[in-house]
Short mmCIF file of C-alpha atoms in Angstrom, two decimals:
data_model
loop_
_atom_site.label_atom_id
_atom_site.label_comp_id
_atom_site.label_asym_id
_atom_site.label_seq_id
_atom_site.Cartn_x
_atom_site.Cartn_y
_atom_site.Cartn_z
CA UNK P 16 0.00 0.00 0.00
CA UNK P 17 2.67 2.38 0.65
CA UNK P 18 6.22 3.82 1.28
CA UNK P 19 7.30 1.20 4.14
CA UNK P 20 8.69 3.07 7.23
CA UNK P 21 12.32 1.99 7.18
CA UNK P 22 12.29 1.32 10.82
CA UNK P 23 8.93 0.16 11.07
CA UNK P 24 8.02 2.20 14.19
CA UNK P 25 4.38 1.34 15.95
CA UNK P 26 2.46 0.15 19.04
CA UNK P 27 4.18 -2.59 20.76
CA UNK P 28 1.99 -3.07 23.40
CA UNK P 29 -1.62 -1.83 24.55
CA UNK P 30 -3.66 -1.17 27.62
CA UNK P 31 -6.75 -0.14 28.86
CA UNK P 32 -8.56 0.82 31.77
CA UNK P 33 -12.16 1.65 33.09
CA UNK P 34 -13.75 2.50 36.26
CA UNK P 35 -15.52 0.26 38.37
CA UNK P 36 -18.87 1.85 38.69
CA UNK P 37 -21.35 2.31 35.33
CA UNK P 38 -24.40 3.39 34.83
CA UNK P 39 -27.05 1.88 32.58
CA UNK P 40 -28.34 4.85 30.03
CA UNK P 41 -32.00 3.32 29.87
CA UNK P 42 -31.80 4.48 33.76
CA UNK P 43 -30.61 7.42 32.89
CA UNK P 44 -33.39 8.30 29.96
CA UNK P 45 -35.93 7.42 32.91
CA UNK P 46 -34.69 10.02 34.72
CA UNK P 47 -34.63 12.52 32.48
CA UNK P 48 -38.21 11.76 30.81
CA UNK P 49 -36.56 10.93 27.77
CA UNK P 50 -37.46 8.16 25.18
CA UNK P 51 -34.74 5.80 25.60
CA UNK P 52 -34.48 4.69 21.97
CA UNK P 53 -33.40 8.71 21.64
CA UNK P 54 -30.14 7.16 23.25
CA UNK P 55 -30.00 3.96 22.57
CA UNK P 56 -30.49 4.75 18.57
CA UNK P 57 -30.26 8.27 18.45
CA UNK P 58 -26.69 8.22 19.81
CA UNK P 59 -26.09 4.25 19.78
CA UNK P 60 -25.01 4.63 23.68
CA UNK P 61 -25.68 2.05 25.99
CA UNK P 62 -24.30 2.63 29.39
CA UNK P 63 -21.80 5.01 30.75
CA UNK P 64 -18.56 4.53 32.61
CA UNK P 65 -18.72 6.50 36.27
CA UNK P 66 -15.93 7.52 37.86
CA UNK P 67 -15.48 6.59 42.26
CA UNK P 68 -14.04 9.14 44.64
CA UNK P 69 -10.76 7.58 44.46
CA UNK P 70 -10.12 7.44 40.42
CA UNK P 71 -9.30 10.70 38.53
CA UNK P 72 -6.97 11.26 34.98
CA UNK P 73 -3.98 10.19 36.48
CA UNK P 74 -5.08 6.84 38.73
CA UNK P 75 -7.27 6.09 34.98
CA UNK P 76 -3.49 5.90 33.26
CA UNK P 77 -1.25 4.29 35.75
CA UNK P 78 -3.98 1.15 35.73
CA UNK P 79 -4.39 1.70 31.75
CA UNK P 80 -0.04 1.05 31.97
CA UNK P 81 0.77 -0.48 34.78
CA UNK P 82 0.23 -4.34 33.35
CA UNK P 83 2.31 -3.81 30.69
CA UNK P 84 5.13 -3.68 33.44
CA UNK P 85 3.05 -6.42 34.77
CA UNK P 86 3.12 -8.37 32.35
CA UNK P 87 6.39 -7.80 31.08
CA UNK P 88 5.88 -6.03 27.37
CA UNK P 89 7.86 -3.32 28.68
CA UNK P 90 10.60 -2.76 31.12
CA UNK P 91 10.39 0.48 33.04
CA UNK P 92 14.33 1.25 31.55
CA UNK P 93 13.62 1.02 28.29
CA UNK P 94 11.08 4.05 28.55
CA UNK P 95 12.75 7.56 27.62
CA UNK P 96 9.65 9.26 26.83
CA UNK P 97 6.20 9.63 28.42
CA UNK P 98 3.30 12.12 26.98
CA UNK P 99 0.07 11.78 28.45
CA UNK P 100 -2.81 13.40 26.50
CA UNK P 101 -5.96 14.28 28.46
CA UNK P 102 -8.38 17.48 28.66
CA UNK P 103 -9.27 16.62 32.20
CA UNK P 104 -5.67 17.60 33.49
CA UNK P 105 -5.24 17.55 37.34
CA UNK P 106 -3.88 21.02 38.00
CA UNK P 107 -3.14 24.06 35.43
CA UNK P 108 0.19 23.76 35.91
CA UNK P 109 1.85 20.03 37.15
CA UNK P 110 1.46 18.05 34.25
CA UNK P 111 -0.47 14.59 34.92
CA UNK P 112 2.67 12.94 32.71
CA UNK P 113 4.84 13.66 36.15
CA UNK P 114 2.47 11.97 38.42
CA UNK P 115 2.06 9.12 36.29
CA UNK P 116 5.96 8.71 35.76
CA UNK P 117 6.57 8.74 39.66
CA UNK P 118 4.13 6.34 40.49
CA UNK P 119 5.23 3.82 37.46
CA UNK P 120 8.73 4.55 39.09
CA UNK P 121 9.86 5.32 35.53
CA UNK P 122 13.52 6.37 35.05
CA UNK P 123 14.59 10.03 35.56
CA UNK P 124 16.10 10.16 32.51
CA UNK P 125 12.84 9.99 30.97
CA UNK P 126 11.44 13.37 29.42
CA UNK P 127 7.64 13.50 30.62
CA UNK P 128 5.12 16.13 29.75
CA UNK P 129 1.06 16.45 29.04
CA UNK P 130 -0.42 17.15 25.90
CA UNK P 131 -3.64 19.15 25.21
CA UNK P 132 -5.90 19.71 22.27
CA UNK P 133 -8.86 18.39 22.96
CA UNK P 134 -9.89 14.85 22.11
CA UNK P 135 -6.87 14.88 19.83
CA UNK P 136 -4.37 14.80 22.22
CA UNK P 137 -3.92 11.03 22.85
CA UNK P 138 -3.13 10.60 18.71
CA UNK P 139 -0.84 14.13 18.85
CA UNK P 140 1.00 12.09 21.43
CA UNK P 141 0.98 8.80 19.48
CA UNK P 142 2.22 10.43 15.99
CA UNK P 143 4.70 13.02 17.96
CA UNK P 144 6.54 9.57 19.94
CA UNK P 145 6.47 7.54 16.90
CA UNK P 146 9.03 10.25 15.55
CA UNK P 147 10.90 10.35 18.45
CA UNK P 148 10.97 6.70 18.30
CA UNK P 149 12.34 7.33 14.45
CA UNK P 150 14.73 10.13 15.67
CA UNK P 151 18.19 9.81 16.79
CA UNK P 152 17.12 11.36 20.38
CA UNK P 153 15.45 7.82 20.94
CA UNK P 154 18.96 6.24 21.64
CA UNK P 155 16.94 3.22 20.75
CA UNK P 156 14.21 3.45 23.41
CA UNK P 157 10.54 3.33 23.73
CA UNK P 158 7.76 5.39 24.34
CA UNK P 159 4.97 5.46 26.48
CA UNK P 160 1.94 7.35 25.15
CA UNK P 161 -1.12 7.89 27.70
CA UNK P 162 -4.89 8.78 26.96
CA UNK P 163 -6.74 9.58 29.69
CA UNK P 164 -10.65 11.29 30.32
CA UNK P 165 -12.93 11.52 32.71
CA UNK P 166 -16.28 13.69 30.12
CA UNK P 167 -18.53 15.43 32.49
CA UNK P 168 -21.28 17.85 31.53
CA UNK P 169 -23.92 19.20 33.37
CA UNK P 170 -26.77 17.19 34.99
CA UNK P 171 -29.52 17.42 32.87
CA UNK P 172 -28.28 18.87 30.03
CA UNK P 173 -28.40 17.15 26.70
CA UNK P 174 -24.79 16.57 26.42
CA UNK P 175 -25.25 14.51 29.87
CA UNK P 176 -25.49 11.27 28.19
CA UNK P 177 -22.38 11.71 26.36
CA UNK P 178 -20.12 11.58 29.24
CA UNK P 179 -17.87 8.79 30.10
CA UNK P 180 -14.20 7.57 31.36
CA UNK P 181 -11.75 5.71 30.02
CA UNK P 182 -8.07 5.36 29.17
CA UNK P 183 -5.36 3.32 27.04
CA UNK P 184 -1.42 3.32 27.24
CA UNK P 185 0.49 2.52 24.03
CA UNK P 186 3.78 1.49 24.32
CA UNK P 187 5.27 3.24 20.89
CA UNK P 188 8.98 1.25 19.13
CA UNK P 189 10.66 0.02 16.43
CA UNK P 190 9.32 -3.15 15.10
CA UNK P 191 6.43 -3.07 17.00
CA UNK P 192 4.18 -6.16 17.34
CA UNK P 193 0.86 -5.03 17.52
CA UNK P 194 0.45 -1.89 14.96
CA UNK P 195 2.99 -0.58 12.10
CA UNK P 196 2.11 3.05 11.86
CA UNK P 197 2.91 4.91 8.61
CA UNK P 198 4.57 7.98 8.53
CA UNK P 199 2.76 9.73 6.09
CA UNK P 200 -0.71 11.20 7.65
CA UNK P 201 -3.35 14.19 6.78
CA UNK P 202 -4.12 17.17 8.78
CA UNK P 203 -6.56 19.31 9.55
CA UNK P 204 -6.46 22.71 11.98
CA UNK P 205 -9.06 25.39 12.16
CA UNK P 206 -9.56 27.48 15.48
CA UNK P 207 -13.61 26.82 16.30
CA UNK P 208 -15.54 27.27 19.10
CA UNK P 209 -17.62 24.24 19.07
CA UNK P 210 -16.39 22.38 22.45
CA UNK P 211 -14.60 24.29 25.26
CA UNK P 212 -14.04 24.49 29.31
CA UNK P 213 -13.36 27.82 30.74
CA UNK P 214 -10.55 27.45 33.26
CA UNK P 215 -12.92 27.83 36.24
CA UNK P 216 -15.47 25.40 35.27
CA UNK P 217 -15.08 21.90 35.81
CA UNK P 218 -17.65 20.49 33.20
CA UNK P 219 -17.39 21.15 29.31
CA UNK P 220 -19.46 23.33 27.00
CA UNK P 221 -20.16 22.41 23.81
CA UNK P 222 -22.35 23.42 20.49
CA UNK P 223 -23.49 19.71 19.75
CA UNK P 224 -24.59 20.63 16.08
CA UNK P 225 -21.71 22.82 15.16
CA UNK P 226 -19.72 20.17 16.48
CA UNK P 227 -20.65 17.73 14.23
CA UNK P 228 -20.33 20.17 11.50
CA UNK P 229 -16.88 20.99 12.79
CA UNK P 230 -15.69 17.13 12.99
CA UNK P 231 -16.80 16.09 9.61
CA UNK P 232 -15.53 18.72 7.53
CA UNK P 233 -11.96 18.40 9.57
CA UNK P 234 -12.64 14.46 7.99
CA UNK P 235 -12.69 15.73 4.51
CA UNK P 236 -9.83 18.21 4.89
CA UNK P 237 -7.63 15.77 6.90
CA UNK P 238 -8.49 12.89 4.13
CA UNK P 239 -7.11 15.39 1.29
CA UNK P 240 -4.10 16.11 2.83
CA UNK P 241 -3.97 12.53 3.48
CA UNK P 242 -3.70 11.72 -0.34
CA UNK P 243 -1.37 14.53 -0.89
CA UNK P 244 1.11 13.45 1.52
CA UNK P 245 1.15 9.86 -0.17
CA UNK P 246 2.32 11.90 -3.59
CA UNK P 247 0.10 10.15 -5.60
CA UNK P 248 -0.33 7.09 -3.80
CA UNK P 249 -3.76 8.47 -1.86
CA UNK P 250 -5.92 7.66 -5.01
CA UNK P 251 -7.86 4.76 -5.56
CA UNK P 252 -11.32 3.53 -3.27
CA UNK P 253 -10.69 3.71 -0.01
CA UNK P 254 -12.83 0.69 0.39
CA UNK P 255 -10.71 -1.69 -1.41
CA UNK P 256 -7.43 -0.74 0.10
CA UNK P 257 -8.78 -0.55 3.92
CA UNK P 258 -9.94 -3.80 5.77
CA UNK P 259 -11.12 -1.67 8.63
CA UNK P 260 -11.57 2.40 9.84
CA UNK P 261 -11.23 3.60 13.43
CA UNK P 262 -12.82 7.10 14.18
CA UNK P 263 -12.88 9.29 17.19
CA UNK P 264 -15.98 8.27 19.01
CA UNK P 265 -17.78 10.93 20.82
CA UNK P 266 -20.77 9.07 20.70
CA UNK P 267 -21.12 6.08 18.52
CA UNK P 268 -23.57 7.49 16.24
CA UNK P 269 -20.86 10.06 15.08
CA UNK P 270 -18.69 7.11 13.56
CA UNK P 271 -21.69 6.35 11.24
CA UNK P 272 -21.59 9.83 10.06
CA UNK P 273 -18.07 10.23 9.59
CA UNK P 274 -18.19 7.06 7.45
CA UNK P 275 -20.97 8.03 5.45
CA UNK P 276 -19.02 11.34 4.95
CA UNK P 277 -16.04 9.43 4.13
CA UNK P 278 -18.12 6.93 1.41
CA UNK P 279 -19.53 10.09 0.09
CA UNK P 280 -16.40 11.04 -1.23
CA UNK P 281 -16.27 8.00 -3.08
CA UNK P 282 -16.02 8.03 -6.62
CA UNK P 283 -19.09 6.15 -8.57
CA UNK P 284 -22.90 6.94 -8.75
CA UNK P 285 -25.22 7.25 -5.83
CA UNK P 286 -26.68 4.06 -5.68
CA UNK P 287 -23.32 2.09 -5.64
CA UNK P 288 -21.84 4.84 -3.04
CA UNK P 289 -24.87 3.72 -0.47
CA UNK P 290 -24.78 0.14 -1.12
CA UNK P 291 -20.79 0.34 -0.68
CA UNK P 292 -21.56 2.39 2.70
CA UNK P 293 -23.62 0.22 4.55
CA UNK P 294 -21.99 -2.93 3.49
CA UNK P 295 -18.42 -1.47 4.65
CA UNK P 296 -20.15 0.14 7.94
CA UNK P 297 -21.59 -3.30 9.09
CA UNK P 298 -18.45 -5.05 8.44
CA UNK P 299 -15.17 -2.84 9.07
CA UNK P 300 -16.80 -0.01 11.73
CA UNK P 301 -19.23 -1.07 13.78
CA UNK P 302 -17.84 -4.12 15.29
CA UNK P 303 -15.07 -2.04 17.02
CA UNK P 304 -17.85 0.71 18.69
CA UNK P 305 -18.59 -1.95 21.09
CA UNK P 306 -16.12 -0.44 24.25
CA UNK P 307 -17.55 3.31 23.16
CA UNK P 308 -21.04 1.98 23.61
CA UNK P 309 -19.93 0.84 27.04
CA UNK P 310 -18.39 3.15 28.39
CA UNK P 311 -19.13 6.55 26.85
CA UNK P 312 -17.29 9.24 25.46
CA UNK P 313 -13.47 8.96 26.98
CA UNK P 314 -12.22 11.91 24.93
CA UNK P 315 -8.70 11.49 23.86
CA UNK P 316 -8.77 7.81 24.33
CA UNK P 317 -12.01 6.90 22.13
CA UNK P 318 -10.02 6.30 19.05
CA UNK P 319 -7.49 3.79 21.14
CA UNK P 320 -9.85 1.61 23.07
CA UNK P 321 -11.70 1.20 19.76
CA UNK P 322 -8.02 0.26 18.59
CA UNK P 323 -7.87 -2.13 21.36
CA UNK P 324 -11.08 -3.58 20.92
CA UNK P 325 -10.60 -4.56 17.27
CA UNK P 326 -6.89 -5.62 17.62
CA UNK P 327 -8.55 -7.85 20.92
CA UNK P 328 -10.98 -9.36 19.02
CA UNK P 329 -9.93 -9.48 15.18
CA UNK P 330 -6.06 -9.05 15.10
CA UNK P 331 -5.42 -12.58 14.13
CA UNK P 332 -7.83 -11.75 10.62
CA UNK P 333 -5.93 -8.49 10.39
CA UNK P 334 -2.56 -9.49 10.18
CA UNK P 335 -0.45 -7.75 7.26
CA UNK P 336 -3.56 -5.84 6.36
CA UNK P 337 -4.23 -2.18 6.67
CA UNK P 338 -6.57 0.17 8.85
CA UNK P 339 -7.21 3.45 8.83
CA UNK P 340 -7.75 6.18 11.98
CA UNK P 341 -9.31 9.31 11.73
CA UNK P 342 -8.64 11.57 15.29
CA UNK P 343 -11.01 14.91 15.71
CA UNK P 344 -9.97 17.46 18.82
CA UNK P 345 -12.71 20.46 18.99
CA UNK P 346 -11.42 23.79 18.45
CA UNK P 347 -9.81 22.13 16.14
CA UNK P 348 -7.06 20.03 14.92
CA UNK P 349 -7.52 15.84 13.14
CA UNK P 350 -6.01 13.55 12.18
CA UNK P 351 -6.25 11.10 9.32
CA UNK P 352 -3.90 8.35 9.25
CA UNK P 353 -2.58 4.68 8.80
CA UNK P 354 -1.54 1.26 10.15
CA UNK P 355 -0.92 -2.17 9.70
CA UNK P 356 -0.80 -5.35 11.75
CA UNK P 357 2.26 -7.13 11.30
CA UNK P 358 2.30 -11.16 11.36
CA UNK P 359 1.87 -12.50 14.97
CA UNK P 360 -0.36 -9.12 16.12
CA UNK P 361 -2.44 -11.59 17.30
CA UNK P 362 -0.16 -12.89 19.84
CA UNK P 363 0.43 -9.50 21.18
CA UNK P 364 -3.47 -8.32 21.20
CA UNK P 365 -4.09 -11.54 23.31
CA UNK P 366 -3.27 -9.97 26.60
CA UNK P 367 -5.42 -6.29 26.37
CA UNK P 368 -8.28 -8.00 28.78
CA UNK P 369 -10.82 -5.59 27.16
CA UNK P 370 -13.46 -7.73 27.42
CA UNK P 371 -12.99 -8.71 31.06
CA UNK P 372 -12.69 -4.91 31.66
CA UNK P 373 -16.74 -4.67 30.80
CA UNK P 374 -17.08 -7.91 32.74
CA UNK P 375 -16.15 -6.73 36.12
CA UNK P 376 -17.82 -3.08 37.04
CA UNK P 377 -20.70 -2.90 39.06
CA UNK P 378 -23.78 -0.65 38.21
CA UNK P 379 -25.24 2.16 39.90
CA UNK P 380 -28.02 3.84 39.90
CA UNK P 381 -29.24 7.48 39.21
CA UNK P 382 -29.14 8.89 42.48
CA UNK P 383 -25.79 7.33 43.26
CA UNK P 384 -24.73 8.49 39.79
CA UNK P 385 -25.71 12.04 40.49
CA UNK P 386 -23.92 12.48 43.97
CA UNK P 387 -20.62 10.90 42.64
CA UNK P 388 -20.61 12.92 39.49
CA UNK P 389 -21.23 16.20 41.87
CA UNK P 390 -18.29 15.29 44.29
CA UNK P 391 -16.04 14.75 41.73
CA UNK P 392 -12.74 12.87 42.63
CA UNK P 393 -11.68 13.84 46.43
CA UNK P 394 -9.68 10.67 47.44
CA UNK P 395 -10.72 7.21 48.94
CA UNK P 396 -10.07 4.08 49.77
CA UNK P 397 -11.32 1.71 47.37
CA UNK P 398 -12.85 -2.08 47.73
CA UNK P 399 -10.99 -4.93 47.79
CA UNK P 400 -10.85 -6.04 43.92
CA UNK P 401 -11.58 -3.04 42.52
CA UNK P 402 -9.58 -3.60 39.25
CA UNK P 403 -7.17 -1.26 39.51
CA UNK P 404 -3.33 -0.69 41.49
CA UNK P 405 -3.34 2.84 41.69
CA UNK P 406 -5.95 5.47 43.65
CA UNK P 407 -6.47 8.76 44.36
CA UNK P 408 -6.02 8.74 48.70
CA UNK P 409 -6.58 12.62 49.44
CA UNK P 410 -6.50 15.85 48.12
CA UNK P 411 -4.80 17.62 50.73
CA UNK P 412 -3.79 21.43 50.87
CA UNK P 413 -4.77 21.71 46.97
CA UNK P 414 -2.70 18.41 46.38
CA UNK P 415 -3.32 15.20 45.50
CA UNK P 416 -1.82 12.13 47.39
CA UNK P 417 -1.93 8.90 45.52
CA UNK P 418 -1.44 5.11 46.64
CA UNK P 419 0.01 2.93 44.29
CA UNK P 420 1.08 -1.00 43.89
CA UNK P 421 2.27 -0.07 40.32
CA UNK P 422 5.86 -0.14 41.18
CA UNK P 423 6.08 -4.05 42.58
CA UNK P 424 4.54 -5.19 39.19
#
């Protein structure tokens, strides 16, 4: 399909992490005195992930990396960078990345540091360590690349039942095993205000149909700079050469849009363009919305627990085949770009635990909902079996005091 990347730098390794609690969104519809099919169709949301008192963006991406170490995919010295991308940061001024590097007990020598831009974030970090990975300033070591979210919006507004929390670590290298990542990718920036979150307010604002707007015509203007960075090798159906496409999943209603806006741009007649669509959404996008449905909208780490998801549950019918990944970040910047699984992905996709991630949480209720989401994260101590190694103790004189069991894995 394309130029190969001489040092074919990727994802090694993947992880993901959810909160305990979630919260059904037929509950939630009850509630509110709204039809539920409104979500359940409308949006194609099922439940929502609900953060405890003792989780918040940083305690989301130590669990999301810390069985990696675990596990063994990565040693702690071969790490020399860490970016974590979130738009629910901790404090305006102490990155996230440093907490998350202390209580991984990642070397010093490791250059740390938190990215913003929205939902785009996670992916900046991604592309921006897979050329450090490529670069000289590497020395031959890895990166690790955290998103993490926690979406909240105010109770009973419409945006309420996109909100959500999730994360995924990617551990970025040469000759990765789980995703080749090529190094030619579109872009598309344009300053918008269609999501935002003033620095005093804790929950987002957002213009839900401008938004929309906003993320499918950054699609089209990512996708054409897309085909001009292959120089000449961007033509051709983009059905036939892609076996699957990943986009940034604010709800998962807005993938089916940005693949019918996608299809449209198809050459051929009408007819064949909305056969071609439906037939390609069934089969290469929908099957990885299953997490976003889940969980809810995780911001900068939608795109990468669909990622894990697909890789879980398809990898070993993806190997040496190619996907593509669209990434939208409101106000604005995207993303459209490439991968490939390389033989034995499979292997490597094995150990994600996805699946058992949806397995273990426990549901609440509305009311319980509704006082946790008002509290925010303040510190805890969490239940025996929780899930996760790492939690938010106390906030105490404006800062935070974490536990952690990362470092002994």
């Amino acid at each position: 399909m394309s130029t190969p990347d001489p040092i074919g730098v990727g994802i090694d390794a993947l992880g993901v992490y959810l909160p305990r609690y979630v919260l059904p969104l037929e509950r939630l519809a009850a509630a509110r005195d709204v039809p539920a099919e409104k979500i359940t169709v409308g949006l194609g949301a099922h439940a929502m992930a609900v953060t405890p008192p003792w989780e918040d963006t940083v305690t989301l991406a130590v669990n999301a990396a810390a069985p990696l170490f675990a596990r063994g995919e990565v040693r702690r010295d071969e790490i020399g960078l860490l970016v974590l991308g979130t738009e629910t940061a901790v404090d305006h001024a102490k990155p996230a990345s440093i907490f998350v590097h202390e209580l991984l007990g990642l070397p010093a020598s490791c250059r740390t540091f938190e990215v913003k831009h929205a939902c785009y974030g996670g992916t900046a970090g991604v592309l921006l360590a897979a050329d450090w990975v490529r670069s000289p300033a590497s020395r031959g070591r890895k990166a690790l690349v955290l998103a993490s979210d926690i979406a909240r919006y105010e109770l009973g507004s419409s945006a309420e039942f996109t909100q959500g929390a999730g994360a995924a670590a990617m551990v970025v290298s040469a000759a990765p095993r789980l995703l080749r990542l090529d190094p030619a990718t579109g872009v598309h920036a344009s300053s918008v205000w269609d999501f935002w979150r003033p620095l005093d307010r804790r929950e987002a604002l957002v213009d839900g149909k401008f938004s929309l707007d906003c993320y499918l015509d950054a699609l089209t203007g990512a996708l054409a700079d897309w085909r001009t960075a292959r120089n000449g090798d961007g033509a051709g159906p983009l059905l036939e050469r892609f076996a699957a496409f990943l986009y940034h999943t604010p709800f998962p209603k807005m993938a089916h849009k940005a693949h019918a806006r996608l299809v449209a741009g198809e050459d051929g007649d009408a007819d064949a363009r909305a056969h071609a669509f439906e037939r390609s959404y069934a089969e290469r996008v929908d099957p990885w919305l299953a997490l976003a449905r889940q969980s809810g909208n995780t911001y900068t780490a939608s795109l990468w627990l669909a990622l894990a998801w697909m890789a879980e549950q398809h990898a070993s019918a993806l190997e040496e085949r190619d996907v593509a990944l669209f990434s939208y970040g409101s106000g604005s910047c995207a993303e459209f770009f490439t991968g490939r699984f390389p033989t034995g992905s499979a292997a490597a996709a094995g150990a994600i635990g996805a699946r058992a991630l949806l397995a273990g949480r426990r549901e609440v209720d509305v009311a319980e909902y509704e006082a946790l989401l008002r509290d925010g994260p303040r510190g805890g101590t969490p239940p025996a079996g929780y899930g996760g190694v790492c939690h938010l103790a106390e906030v105490r004189d404006h800062k935070r005091v974490y536990r952690s069991e990362a470092w002994a894995a």
